[in-house]
GROMACS .gro file of C-alpha atoms in nm:
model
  142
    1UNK     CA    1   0.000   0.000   0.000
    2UNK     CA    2   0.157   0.335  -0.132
    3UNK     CA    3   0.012   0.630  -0.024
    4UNK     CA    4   0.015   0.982  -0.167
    5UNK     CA    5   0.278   0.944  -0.444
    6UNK     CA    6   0.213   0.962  -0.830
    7UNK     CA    7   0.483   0.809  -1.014
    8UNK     CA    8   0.685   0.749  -0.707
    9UNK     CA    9   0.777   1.116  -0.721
   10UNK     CA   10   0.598   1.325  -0.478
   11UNK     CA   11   0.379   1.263  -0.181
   12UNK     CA   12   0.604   1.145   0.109
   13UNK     CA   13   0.739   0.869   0.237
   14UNK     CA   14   0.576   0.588   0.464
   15UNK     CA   15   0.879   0.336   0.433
   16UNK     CA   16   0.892   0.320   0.800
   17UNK     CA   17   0.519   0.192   0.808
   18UNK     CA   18   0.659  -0.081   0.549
   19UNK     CA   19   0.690  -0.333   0.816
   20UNK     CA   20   0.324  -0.262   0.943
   21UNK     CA   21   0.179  -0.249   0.639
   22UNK     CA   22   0.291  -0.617   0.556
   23UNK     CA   23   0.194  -0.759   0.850
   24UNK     CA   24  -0.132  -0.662   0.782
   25UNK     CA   25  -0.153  -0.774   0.420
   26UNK     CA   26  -0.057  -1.129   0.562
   27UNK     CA   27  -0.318  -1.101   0.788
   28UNK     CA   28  -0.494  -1.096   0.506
   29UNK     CA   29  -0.653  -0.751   0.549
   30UNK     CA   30  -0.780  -0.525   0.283
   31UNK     CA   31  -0.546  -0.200   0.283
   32UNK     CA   32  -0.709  -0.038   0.040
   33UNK     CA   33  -0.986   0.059   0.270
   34UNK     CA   34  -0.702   0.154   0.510
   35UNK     CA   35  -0.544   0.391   0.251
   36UNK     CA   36  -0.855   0.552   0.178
   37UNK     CA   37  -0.914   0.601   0.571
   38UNK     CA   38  -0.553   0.732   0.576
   39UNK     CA   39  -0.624   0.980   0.229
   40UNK     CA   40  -0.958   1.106   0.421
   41UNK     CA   41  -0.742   1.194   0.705
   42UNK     CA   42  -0.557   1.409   0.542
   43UNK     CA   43  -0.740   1.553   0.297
   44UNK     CA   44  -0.882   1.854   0.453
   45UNK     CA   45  -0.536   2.006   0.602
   46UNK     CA   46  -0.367   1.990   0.254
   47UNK     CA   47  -0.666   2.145   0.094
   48UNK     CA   48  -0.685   2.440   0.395
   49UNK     CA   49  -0.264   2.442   0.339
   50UNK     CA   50  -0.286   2.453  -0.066
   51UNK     CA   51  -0.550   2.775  -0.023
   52UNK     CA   52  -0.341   2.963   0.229
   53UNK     CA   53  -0.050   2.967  -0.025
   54UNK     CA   54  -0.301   3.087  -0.347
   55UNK     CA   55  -0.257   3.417  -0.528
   56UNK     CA   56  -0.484   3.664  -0.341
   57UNK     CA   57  -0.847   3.720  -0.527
   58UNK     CA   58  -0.898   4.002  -0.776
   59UNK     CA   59  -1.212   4.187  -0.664
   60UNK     CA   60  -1.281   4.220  -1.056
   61UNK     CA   61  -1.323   3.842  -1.021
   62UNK     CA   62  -1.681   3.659  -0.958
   63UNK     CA   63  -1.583   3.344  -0.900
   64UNK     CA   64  -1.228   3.298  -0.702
   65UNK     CA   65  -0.998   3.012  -0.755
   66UNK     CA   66  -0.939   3.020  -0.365
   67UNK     CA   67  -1.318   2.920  -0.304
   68UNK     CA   68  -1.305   2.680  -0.567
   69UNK     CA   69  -1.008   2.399  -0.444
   70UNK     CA   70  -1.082   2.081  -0.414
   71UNK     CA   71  -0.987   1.721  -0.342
   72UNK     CA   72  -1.032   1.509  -0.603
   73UNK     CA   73  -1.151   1.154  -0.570
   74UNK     CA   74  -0.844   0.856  -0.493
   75UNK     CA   75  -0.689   0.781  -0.787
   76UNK     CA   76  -0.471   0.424  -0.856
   77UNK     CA   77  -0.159   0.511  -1.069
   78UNK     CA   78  -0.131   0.247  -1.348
   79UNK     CA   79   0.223   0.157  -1.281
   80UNK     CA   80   0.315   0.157  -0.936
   81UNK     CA   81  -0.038   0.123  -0.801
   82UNK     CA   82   0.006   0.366  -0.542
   83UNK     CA   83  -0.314   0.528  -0.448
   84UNK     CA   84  -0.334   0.942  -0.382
   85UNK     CA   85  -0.540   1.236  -0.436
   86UNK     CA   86  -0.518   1.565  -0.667
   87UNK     CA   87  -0.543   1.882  -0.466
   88UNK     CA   88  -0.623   2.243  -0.652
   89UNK     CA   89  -0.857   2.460  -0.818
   90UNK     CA   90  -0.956   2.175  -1.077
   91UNK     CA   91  -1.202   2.342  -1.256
   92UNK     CA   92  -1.129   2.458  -1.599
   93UNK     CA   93  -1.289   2.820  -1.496
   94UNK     CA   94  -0.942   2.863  -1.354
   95UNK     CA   95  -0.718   2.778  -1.616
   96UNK     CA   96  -0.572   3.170  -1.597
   97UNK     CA   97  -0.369   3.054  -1.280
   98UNK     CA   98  -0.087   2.903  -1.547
   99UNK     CA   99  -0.079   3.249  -1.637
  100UNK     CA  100  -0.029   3.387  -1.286
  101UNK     CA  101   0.214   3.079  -1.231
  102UNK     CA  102   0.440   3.122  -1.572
  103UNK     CA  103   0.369   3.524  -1.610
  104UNK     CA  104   0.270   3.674  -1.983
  105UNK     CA  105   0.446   3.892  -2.208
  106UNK     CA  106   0.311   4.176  -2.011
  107UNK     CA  107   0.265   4.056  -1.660
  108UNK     CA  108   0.564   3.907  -1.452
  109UNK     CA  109   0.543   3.512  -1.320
  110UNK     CA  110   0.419   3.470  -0.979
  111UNK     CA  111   0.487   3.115  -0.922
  112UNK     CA  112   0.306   2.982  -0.610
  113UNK     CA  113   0.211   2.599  -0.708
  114UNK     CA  114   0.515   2.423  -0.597
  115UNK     CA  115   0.491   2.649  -0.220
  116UNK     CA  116   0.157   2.520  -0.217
  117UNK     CA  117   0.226   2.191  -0.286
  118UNK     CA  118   0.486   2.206  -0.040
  119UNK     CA  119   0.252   2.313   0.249
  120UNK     CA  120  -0.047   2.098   0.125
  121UNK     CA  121   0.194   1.785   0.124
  122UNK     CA  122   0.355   1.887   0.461
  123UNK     CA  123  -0.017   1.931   0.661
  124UNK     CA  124  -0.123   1.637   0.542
  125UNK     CA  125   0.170   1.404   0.674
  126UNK     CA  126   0.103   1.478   1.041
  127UNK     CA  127  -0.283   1.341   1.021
  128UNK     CA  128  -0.202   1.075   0.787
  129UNK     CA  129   0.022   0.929   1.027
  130UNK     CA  130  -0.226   0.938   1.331
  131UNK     CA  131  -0.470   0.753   1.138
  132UNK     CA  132  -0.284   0.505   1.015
  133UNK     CA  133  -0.140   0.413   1.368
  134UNK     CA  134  -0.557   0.425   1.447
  135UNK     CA  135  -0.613   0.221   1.161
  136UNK     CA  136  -0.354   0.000   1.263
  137UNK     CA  137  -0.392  -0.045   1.601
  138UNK     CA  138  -0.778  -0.148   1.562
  139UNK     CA  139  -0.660  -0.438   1.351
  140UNK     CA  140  -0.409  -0.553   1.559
  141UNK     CA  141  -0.647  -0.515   1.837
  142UNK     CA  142  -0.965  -0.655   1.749
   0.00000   0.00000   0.00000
């Protein structure tokens, strides 16, 4: 069970759960259900940590790419199988972030996706942990 990584690139590491993680799978226990316990946990704080590290809102604007991120449904990458979420203004509405991100031939870059990727990835370890040691320790329990 891989958790939070696409490609085995990003997300972070949960080799040190290795160990736990197999014991359950001989168990015979289905981790997927774990993993999606685990992504639930910390969903939320990478979302709230992704939107504190947005471009500010133009008051011009009706509709606001902060008010608009989401967490997209878990996802199973086809070649390592690791399961993780998308976090971000996913809606094509907001497709003029790039813009802010790369700059124009008339307006300077202000990168901020990789910052709040950063902090989204970072609030999410703490409460990802926690409930996998829950998640864990009811199966080892019971």
């Amino acid at each position: 069970m891989n958790i939070g990584a696409h490609g085995g690139k990003n997300g972070f590491d949960i080799s040190e759960f290795d160990k736990m993680i197999n014991q359950l799978e001989k168990m015979g226990i289905y981790t997927a259900q774990i993993a999606e316990n685990v992504l639930d946990a910390g969903s939320e704080p990478a979302r709230q940590a992704f939107i504190r590290n947005m471009p500010p809102n133009s008051k011009r604007d009706k509709e606001h790419a902060r008010d608009n991120v989401v967490v997209s449904k878990t996802r199973i990458a086809k070649r390592t199988k690791n399961r993780y979420r998308l976090v971000g203004a996913l809606n094509r509405k907001f497709e003029y972030l790039y813009y802010v991100e790369n700059g124009t031939t008339k307006a300077p870059a202000h990168p901020f996706i990789e910052k709040a990727y950063r902090a989204a990835r970072d609030a999410a370890v703490e409460p990802m942990k926690e409930a996998f040691n829950r998640e864990f320790d009811k199966y080892m329990e019971g």
